[in-house]
XYZ file of C-alpha atoms in Angstrom:
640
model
C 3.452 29.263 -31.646
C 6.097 28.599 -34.360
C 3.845 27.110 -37.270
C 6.366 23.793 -37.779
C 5.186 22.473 -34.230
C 1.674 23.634 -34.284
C -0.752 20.242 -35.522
C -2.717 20.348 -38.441
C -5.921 21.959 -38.001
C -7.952 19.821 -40.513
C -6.718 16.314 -38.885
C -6.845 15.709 -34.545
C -5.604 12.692 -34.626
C -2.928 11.000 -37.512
C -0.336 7.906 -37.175
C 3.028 8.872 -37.673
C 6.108 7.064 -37.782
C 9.027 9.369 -36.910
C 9.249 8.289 -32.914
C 9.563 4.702 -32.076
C 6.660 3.154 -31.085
C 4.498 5.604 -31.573
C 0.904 5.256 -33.685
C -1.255 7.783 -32.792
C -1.600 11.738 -31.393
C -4.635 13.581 -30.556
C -4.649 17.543 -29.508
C -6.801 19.500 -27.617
C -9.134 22.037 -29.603
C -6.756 24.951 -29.166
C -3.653 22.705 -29.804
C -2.051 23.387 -26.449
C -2.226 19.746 -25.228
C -1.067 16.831 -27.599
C -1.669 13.117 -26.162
C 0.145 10.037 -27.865
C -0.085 6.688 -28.386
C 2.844 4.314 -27.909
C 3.551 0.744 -28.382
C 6.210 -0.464 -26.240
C 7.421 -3.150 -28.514
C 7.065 -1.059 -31.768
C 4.701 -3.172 -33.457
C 0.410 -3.155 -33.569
C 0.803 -5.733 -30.666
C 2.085 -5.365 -26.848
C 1.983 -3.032 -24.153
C 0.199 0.282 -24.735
C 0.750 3.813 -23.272
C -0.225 7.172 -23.249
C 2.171 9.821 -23.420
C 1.022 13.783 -22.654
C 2.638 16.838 -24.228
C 2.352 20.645 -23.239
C 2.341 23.942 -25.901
C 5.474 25.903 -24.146
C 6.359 28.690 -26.562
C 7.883 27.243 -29.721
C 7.526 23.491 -28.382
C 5.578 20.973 -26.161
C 7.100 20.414 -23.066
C 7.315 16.084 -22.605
C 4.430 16.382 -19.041
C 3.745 13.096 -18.048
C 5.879 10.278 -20.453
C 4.031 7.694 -19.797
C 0.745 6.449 -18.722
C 0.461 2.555 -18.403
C -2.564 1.520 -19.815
C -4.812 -1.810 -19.096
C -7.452 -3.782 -16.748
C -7.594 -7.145 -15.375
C -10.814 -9.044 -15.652
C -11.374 -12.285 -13.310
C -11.810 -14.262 -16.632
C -8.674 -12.708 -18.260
C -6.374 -9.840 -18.775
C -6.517 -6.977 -20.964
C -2.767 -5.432 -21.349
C 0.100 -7.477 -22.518
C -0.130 -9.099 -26.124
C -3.060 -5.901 -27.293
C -3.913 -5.686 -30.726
C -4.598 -2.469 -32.020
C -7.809 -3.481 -34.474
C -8.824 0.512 -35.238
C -8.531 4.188 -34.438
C -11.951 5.622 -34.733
C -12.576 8.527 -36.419
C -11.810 12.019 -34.507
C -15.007 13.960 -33.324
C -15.606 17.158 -31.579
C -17.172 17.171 -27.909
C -19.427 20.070 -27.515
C -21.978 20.652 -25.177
C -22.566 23.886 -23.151
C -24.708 23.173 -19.769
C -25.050 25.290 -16.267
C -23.940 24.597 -12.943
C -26.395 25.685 -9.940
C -23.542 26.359 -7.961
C -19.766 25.387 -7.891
C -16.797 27.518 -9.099
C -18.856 28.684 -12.736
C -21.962 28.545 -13.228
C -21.599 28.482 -17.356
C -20.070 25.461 -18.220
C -18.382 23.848 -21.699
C -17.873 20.147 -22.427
C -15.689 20.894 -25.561
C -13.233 17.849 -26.576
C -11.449 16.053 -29.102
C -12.369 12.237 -28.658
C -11.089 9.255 -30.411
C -11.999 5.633 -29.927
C -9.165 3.188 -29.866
C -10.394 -0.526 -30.621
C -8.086 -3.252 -29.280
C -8.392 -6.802 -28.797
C -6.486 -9.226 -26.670
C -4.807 -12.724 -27.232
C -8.238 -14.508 -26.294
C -9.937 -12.235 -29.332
C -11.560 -10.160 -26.525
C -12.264 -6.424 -26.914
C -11.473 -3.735 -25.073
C -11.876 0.104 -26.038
C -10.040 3.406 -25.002
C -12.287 6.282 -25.042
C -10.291 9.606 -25.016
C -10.431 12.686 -24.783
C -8.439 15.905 -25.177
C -9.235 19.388 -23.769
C -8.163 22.646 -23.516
C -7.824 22.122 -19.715
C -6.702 18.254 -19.271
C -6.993 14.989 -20.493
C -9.713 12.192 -19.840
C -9.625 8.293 -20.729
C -11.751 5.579 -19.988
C -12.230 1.406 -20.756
C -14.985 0.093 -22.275
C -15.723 -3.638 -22.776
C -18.490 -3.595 -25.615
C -19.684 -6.825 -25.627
C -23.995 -7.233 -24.978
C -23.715 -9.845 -22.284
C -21.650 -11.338 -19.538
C -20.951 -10.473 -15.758
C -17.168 -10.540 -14.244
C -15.162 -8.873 -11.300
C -12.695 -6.347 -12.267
C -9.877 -7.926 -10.291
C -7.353 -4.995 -11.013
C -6.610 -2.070 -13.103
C -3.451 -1.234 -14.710
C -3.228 2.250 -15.197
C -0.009 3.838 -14.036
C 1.319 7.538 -14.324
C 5.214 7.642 -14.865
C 6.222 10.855 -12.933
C 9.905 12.231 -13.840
C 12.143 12.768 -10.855
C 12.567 16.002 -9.627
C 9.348 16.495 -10.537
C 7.492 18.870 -7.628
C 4.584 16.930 -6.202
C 1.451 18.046 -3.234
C 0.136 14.574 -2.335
C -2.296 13.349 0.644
C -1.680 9.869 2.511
C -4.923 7.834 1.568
C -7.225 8.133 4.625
C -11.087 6.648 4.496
C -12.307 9.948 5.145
C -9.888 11.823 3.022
C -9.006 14.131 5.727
C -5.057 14.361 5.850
C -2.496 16.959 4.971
C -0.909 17.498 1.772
C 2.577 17.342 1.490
C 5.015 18.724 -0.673
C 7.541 16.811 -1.476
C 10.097 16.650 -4.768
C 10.777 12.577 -5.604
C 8.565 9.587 -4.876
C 10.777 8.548 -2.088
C 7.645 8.383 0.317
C 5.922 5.317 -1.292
C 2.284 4.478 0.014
C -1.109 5.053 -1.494
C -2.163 8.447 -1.397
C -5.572 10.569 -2.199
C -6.403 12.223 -4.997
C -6.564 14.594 -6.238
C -3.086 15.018 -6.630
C -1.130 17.774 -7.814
C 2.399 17.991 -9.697
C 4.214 21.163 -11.494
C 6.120 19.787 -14.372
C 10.072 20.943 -14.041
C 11.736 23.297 -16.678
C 7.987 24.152 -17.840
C 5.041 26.317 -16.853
C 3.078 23.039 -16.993
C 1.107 21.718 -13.852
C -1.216 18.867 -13.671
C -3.784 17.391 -11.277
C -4.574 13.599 -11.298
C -8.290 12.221 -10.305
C -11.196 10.472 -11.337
C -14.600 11.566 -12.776
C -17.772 9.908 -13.290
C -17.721 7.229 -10.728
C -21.088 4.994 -10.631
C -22.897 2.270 -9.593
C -20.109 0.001 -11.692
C -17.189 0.290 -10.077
C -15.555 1.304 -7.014
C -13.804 4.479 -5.949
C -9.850 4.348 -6.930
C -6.759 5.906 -5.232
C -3.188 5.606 -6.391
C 0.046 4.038 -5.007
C 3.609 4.202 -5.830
C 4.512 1.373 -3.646
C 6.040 -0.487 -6.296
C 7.819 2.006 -8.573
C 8.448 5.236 -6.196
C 7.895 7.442 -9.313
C 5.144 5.157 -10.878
C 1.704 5.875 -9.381
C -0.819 3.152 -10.049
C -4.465 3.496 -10.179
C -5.202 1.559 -6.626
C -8.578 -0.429 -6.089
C -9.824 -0.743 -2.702
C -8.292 -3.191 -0.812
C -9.683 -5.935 1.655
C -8.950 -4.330 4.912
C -11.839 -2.212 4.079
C -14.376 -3.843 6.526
C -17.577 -2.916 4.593
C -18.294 -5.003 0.628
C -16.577 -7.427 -1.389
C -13.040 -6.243 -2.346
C -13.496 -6.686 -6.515
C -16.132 -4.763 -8.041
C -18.582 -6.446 -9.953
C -19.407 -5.759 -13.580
C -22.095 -6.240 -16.571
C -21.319 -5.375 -19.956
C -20.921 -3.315 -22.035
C -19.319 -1.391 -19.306
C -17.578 1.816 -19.027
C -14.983 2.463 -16.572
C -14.796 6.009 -14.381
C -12.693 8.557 -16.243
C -9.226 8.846 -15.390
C -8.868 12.754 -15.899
C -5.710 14.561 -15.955
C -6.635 18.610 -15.270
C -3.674 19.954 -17.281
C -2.423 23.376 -17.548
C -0.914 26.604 -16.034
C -1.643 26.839 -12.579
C -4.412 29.267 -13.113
C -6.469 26.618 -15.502
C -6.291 24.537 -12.768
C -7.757 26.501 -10.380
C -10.980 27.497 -12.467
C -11.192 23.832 -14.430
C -14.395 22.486 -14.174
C -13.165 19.146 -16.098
C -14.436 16.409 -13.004
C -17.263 17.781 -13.947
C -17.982 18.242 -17.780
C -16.754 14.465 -17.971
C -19.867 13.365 -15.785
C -23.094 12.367 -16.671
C -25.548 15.410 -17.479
C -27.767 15.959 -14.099
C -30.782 13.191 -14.206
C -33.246 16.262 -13.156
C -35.698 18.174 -14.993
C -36.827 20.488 -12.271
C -34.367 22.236 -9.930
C -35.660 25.267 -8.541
C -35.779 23.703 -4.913
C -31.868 23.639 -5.146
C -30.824 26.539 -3.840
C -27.154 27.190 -2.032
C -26.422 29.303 0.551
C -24.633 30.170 3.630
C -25.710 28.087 6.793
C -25.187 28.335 10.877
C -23.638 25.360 12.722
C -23.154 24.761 16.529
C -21.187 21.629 16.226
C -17.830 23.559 16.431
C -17.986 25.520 19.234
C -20.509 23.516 21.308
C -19.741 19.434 19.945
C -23.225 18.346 21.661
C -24.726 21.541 20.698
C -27.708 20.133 19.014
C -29.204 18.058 22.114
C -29.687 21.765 23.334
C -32.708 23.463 22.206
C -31.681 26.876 23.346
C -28.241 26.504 21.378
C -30.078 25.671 18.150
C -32.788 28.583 18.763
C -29.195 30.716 19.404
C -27.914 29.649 15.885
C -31.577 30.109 14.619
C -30.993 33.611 15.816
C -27.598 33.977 14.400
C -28.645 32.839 10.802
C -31.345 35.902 10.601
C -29.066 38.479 11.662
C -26.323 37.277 9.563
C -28.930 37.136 6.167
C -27.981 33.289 6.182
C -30.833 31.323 4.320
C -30.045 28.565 6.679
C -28.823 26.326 9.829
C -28.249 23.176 10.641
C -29.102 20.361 12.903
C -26.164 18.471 13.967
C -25.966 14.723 15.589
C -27.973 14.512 18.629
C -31.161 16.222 17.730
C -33.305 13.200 18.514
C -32.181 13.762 22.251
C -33.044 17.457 22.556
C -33.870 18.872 25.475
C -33.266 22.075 27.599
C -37.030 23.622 26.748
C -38.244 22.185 23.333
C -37.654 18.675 21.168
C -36.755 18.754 17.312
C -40.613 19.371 16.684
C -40.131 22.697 18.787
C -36.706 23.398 17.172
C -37.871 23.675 14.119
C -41.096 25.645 14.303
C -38.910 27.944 15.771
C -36.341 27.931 12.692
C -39.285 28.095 10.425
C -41.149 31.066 12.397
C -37.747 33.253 11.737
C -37.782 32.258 8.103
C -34.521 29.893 8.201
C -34.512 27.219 6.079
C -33.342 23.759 8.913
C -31.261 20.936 7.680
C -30.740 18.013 9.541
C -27.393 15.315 10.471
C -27.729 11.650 9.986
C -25.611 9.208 11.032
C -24.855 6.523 7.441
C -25.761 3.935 9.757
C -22.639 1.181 7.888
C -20.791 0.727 11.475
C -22.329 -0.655 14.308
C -19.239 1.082 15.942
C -20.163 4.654 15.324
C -22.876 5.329 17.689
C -23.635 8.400 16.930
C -27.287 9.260 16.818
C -29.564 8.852 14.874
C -27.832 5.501 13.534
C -30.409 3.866 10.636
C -32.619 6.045 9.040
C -30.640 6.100 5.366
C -29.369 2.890 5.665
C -32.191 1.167 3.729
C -35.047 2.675 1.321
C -37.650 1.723 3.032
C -35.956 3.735 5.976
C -35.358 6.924 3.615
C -38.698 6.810 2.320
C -40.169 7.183 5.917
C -37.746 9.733 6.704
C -38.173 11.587 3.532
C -41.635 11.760 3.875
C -41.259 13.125 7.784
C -38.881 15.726 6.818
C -41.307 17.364 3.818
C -44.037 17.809 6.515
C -41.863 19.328 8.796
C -40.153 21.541 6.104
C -36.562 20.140 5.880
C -34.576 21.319 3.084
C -31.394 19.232 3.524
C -29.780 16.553 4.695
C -25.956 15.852 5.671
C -25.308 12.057 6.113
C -21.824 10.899 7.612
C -19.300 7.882 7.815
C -19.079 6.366 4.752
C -15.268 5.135 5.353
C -15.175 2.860 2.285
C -14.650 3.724 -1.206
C -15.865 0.031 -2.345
C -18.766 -1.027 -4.562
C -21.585 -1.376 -2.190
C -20.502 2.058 -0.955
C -20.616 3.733 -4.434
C -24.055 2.092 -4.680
C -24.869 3.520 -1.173
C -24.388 7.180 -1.593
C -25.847 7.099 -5.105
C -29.325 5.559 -3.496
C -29.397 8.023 -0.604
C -29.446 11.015 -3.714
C -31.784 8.954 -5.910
C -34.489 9.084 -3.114
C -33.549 12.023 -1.888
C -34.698 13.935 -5.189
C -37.667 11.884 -5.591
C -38.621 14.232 -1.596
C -36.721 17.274 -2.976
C -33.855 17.178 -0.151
C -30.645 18.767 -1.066
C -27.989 16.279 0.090
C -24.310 16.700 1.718
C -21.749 13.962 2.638
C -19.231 14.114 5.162
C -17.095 11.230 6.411
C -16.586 10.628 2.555
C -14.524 10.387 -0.591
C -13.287 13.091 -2.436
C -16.058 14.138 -5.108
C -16.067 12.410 -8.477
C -18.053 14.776 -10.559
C -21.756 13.837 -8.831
C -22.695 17.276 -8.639
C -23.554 17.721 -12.413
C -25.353 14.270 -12.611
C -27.009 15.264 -9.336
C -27.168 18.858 -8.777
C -28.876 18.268 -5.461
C -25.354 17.336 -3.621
C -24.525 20.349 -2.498
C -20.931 19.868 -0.993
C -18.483 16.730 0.488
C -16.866 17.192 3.710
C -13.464 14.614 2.736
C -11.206 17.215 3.647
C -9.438 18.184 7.270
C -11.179 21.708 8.059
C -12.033 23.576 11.133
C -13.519 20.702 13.130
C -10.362 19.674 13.361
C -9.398 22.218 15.893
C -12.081 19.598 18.024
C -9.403 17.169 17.652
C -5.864 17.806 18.881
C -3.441 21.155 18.585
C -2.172 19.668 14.536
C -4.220 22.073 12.489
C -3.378 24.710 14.974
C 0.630 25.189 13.021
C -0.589 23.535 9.934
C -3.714 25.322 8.875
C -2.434 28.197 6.969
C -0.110 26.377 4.801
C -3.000 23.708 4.494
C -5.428 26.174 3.426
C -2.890 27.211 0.986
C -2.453 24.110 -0.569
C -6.634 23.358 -0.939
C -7.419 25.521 -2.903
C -5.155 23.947 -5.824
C -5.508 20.393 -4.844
C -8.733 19.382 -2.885
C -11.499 22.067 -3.709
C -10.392 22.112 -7.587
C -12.553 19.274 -8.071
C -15.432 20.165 -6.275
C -17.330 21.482 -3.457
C -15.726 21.692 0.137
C -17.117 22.038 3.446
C -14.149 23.341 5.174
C -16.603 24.954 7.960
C -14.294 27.705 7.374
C -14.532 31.553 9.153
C -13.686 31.174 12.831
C -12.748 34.273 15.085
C -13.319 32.770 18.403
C -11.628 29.053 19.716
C -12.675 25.341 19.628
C -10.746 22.936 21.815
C -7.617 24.169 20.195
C -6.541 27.677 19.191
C -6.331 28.985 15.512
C -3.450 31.296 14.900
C -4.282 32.153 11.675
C -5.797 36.216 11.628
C -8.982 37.604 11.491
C -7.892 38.497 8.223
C -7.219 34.986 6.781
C -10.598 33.569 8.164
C -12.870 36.362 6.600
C -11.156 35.751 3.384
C -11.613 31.605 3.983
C -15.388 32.783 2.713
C -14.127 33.223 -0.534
C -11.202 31.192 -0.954
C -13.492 27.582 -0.195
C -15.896 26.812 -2.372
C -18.940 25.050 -1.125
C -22.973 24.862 -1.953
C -23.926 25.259 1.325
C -21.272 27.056 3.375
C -21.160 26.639 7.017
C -19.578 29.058 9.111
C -18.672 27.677 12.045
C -17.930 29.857 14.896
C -20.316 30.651 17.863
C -23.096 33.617 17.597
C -20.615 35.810 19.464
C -17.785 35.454 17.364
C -19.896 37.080 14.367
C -21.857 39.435 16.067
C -18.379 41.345 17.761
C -16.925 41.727 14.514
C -16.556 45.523 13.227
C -19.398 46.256 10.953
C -17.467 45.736 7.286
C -16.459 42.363 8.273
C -20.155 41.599 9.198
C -21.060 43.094 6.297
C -19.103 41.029 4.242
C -19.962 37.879 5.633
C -23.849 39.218 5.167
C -23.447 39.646 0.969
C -20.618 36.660 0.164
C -22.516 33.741 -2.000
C -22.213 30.553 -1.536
C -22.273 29.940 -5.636
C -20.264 31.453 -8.040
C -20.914 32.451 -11.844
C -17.020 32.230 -12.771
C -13.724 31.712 -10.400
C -10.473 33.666 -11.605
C -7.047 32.866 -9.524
C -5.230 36.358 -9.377
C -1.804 34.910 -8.003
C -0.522 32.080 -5.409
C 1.222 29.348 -5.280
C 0.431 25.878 -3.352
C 1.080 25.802 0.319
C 2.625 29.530 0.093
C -0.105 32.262 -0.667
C -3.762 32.204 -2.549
C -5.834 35.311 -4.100
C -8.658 34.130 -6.008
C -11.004 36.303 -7.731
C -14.908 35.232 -7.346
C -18.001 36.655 -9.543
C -21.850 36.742 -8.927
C -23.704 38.644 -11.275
C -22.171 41.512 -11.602
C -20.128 41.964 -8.047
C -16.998 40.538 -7.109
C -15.176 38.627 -3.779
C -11.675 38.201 -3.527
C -10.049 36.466 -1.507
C -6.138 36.601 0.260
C -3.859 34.401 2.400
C -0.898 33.987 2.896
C 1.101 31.213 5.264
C 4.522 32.239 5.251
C 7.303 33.159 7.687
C 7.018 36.949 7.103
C 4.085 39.721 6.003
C 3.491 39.643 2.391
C 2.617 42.764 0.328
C 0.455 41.677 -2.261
C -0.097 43.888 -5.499
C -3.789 43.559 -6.096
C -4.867 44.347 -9.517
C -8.368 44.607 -11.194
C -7.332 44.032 -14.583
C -10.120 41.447 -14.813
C -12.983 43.888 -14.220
C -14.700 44.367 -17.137
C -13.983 47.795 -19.500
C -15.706 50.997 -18.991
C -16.939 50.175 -15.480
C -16.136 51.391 -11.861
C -16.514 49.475 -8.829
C -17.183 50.229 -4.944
C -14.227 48.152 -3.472
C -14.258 47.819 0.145
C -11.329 46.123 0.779
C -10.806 44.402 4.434
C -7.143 43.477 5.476
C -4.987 42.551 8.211
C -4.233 45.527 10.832
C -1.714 46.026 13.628
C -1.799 42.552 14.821
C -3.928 39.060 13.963
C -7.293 40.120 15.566
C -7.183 43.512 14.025
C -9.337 44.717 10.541
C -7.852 47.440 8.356
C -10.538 48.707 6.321
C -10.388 50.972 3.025
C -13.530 52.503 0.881
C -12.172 52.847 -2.559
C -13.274 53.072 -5.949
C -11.749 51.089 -8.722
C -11.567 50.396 -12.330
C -9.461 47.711 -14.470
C -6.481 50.232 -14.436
C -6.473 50.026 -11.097
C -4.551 48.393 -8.530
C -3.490 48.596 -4.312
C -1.067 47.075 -1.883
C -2.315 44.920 0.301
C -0.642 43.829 3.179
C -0.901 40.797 4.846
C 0.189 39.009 8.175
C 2.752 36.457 8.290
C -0.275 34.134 8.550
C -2.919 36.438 7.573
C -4.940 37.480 4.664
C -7.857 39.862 3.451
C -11.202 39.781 1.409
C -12.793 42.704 -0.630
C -16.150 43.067 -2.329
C -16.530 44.823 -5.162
C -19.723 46.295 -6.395
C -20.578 48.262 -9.597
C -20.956 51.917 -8.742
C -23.923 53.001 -10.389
């Protein structure tokens, strides 16, 4: 980078004078990303905003040029009429921790942070914590004062998004199960989902927007450009949620969630871990009971599979010949019958050394009948539970319909994980918001459903046209920030057909992150597929040690790159209108190595395998060929 726009090395963060308004900048440790402080009126009093800047060449590309900052307290508001009192002195973030599954497994907290100290017209204070990384961008309120109690009434925060600017972005659903669409103005104005995803025009740049380190304080956020088309605001929930007061309550001192801004080429989006090296460190000391994995699940192909006791033994079944650690017990199981009860079930899951884990229903609407109802809707209920499912040698739980983001929600799932460590039962929501970093403060959540995946094809012919684009667009929107239970890697039908190929769904393994992954199809849909296929499905992890996107682009094509240990998984698909040949190459294999690829793509047609035995080095490289809605995986093992 030419040296006249690079920032001074000995000084993050300066005030300078030469653009109007402007008081303060703070880079990123490797320089790349510059944030800036502006006053809208040009004095140490007003309006504030954040503007963020992106290393292109010999410049920084102008990314987002403005982000509203401020908050709204019952008692008063924090936004126009600001007094800048003090920037704090610069300091370095550092802190290396490990993940005990997600997309790495080595993680690095490593920031520049700076503490701006304002104070309102009534001589209140309010603080800006924020941060700059070498992958995004992370801010946060804080009210400092000891003592008080107030209802955050509204929060101000609004990203300015030039026109023309290209833009993925979900309509806001409770269960955060929409499509994304692409779309290149704000014309469509409503409140959408995060995360959401933007590619800055004229510049390599792309950013995702979302939230990190949501707790007990606050409620979960969304944004809306209903006001200002290109203007999307930092939404709280709304009363036509049916469940908790609409304003969330507060004590100080208080911190709000981050607002974190993943920023970078589109690969360093795709491997950020930045929802979570925002979040609170993980509030356990011993965590050798966590352990991900691939799980069995009858709830796709047979929807009241679990009231049948020899479906769940056939599942059983399918989970030992497929080297699956696990299977689960969908809604229902309290009514089984057909030769055994739950009891039964699961001294039959236990006697053929699969791990069971068990559906419960959140319990928060009356109207969802779906059984059982109450059993994690108080403590005293969870204890009971929690203390039945150790004796009968439960490893997990996966607790549904949340469908509100407010307060008493946020409290709601962070009690079920509280007491669910305290029994040692790994956790997973579904019917729920997208995550907000959880898994590092609670490595026990395992995965979020708050996503439309392959249950989906339960529910009308949609995903049926959609799903390859869709899955094309996930894997750089929705599964950036954290675990996804897709229920990916179908062969046979649900209610509706998949047209996506054999191909594409063996590769979905590796493509969707999630702790515990469940594959979803039927015991005969694994057990006729040619033996590399079931081979693969056999070896692929359900964690990963690091997560490298090879090429793609969102809603076109995917090929992502995972490691464990020493082997590799990649991962193709494509969604277009014609085949795609796809250069794969293994520059990222490390030197002086070779590697057993077996390499599984698309054949003649979309229910076909084409299988090669190769072996490979970094110098290497193949075509690949894929289906106009198709795709292939490969595993890669060092050749000893």
């Amino acid at each position: 980078m030419n040296i006249k726009f690079r920032f001074s090395l000995a000084l993050f963060l300066f005030t300078i004078a030469y653009s109007y308004g402007q008081k303060a900048v703070l880079t990123s440790p490797n320089q790349k990303i510059a944030v800036r402080l502006f006053d809208s009126q040009n004095t140490n009093s007003g309006n504030w905003y954040l503007q963020v800047n992106y290393g292109n060449k010999d410049k920084h590309d102008e990314i987002i040029p403005k982000i509203d900052l401020g908050i709204v307290r019952n008692d008063q508001t924090f936004s126009k009429g600001l007094k800048l009192k003090k920037i704090g002195k610069s300091a370095l973030i550092k802190e290396q921790y490990k993940a005990l599954h997600g997309k790495k497994s080595e993680r690095s907290n490593t920031a520049n942070e700076v503490v701006l100290y304002f104070e309102n017209e009534s001589k209140s204070h309010l603080n800006i914590i924020l941060r700059v990384y070498n992958d995004g961008v992370a801010f946060r309120y804080e009210f400092p004062e000891k003592q008080g109690t107030y209802t955050i009434s509204d929060e101000l925060t609004a990203y300015s998004i030039p026109e023309s600017t290209e833009r993925w972005l979900e309509k806001f659903d409770l269960s955060n199960e929409g499509l994304y669409t692409s779309m290149d103005n704000g014309d469509v104005q409503q409140d959408w989902c995060y995360p959401a995803l933007f590619k800055a025009k004229n510049s390599p740049c792309w950013y995702l927007i979302h939230e990190a380190d949501l707790d007990r304080n606050y409620a979960a956020s969304k944004l809306a450009n209903t006001q200002n088309k290109n203007q999307y605001k930092v939404t709280l929930p709304g009363t036509e949620e049916g469940v908790g007061e609409p304003f969330a309550k507060i004590t100080l001192p208080w911190k709000s969630p981050w607002r974190a801004v993943i920023v970078g080429e589109l690969g360093d989006i795709v491997k950020s871990t930045l929802v979570d090296d925002v979040s609170k460190p993980s509030v356990l000391n011993k965590t050798d009971w966590i352990q991900p994995g691939v799980a069995s699940w009858n709830y796709w192909s047979s929807n009241h599979g679990t009231k049948d006791y020899k479906t769940v033994t056939q599942f059983a079944d399918l989970a030992v010949a497929m080297n699956w650690p696990y299977t689960l017990l969908d809604w229902e199981w309290d009514q089984m019958e057909n030769g055994g009860n739950l009891e039964d079930a699961i001294k039959y899951i236990h006697s053929k050394g699969i791990k069971p884990l068990m559906w419960y229903n959140s319990g928060k609407f009356k109207w969802i009948t779906s059984t059982p109802i109450d059993r994690m809707l108080t403590h005293e209920n969870r204890v009971k539970e929690f203390e039945k499912l150790n004796k009968l040698g439960v490893y997990g739980i996966k607790v549904d319909f949340f469908l509100s983001e407010k307060q008493e929600i946020i409290k709601y799932y962070l009690d079920i994980l509280e007491d669910a460590a305290k029994y040692k039962i790994m956790v997973y929501f579904h019917g729920c918001l997208v995550p907000r970093g959880w898994q590092r403060t609670y490595p026990h959540l395992m995965t979020y459903e708050a996503v439309r995946g392959a249950e989906w094809y339960n529910n009308g012919p949609e995903l049926t046209a959609t799903a390859a684009e869709h899955n094309n667009t996930l894997a750089f929107t929705r599964n950036v920030v954290g675990s996804m239970d897709y229920t990916p890697v179908t062969f046979t039908n649900s209610q509706f057909p998949h047209i996506t190929s054999y191909g594409h769904e063996l590769a979905l393994s590796v493509i969707f992150e999630s702790g515990i992954q469940h594959m979803a199809d039927r015991p005969e849909g694994y057990y006729e597929l040619p033996d590399a296929a079931k081979t693969f499905l056999k070896h692929v992890p359900a964690s990963w040690d690091d997560t490298i996107l090879l090429d793609g682009y969102p809603g076109k094509f995917t090929v992502i790159a995972r490691r464990k240990g020493a082997d590799w998984f990649i991962g193709g698909i494509n969604s277009g209108r014609k085949e795609r040949n796809q250069k794969l190459k293994f520059d990222f294999l490390p030197d002086g190595q070779t590697f057993k690829l077996t390499l599984i793509a698309d054949g003649n047609h979309d229910k076909a395998f084409s299988t090669q035995y190769l072996l490979v080095d970094k110098t290497s490289s193949v075509e690949v060929k894929m289906l106009h809605q198709g795709g292939f995986a490969a595993m890669l093992v060092v050749n000893k």
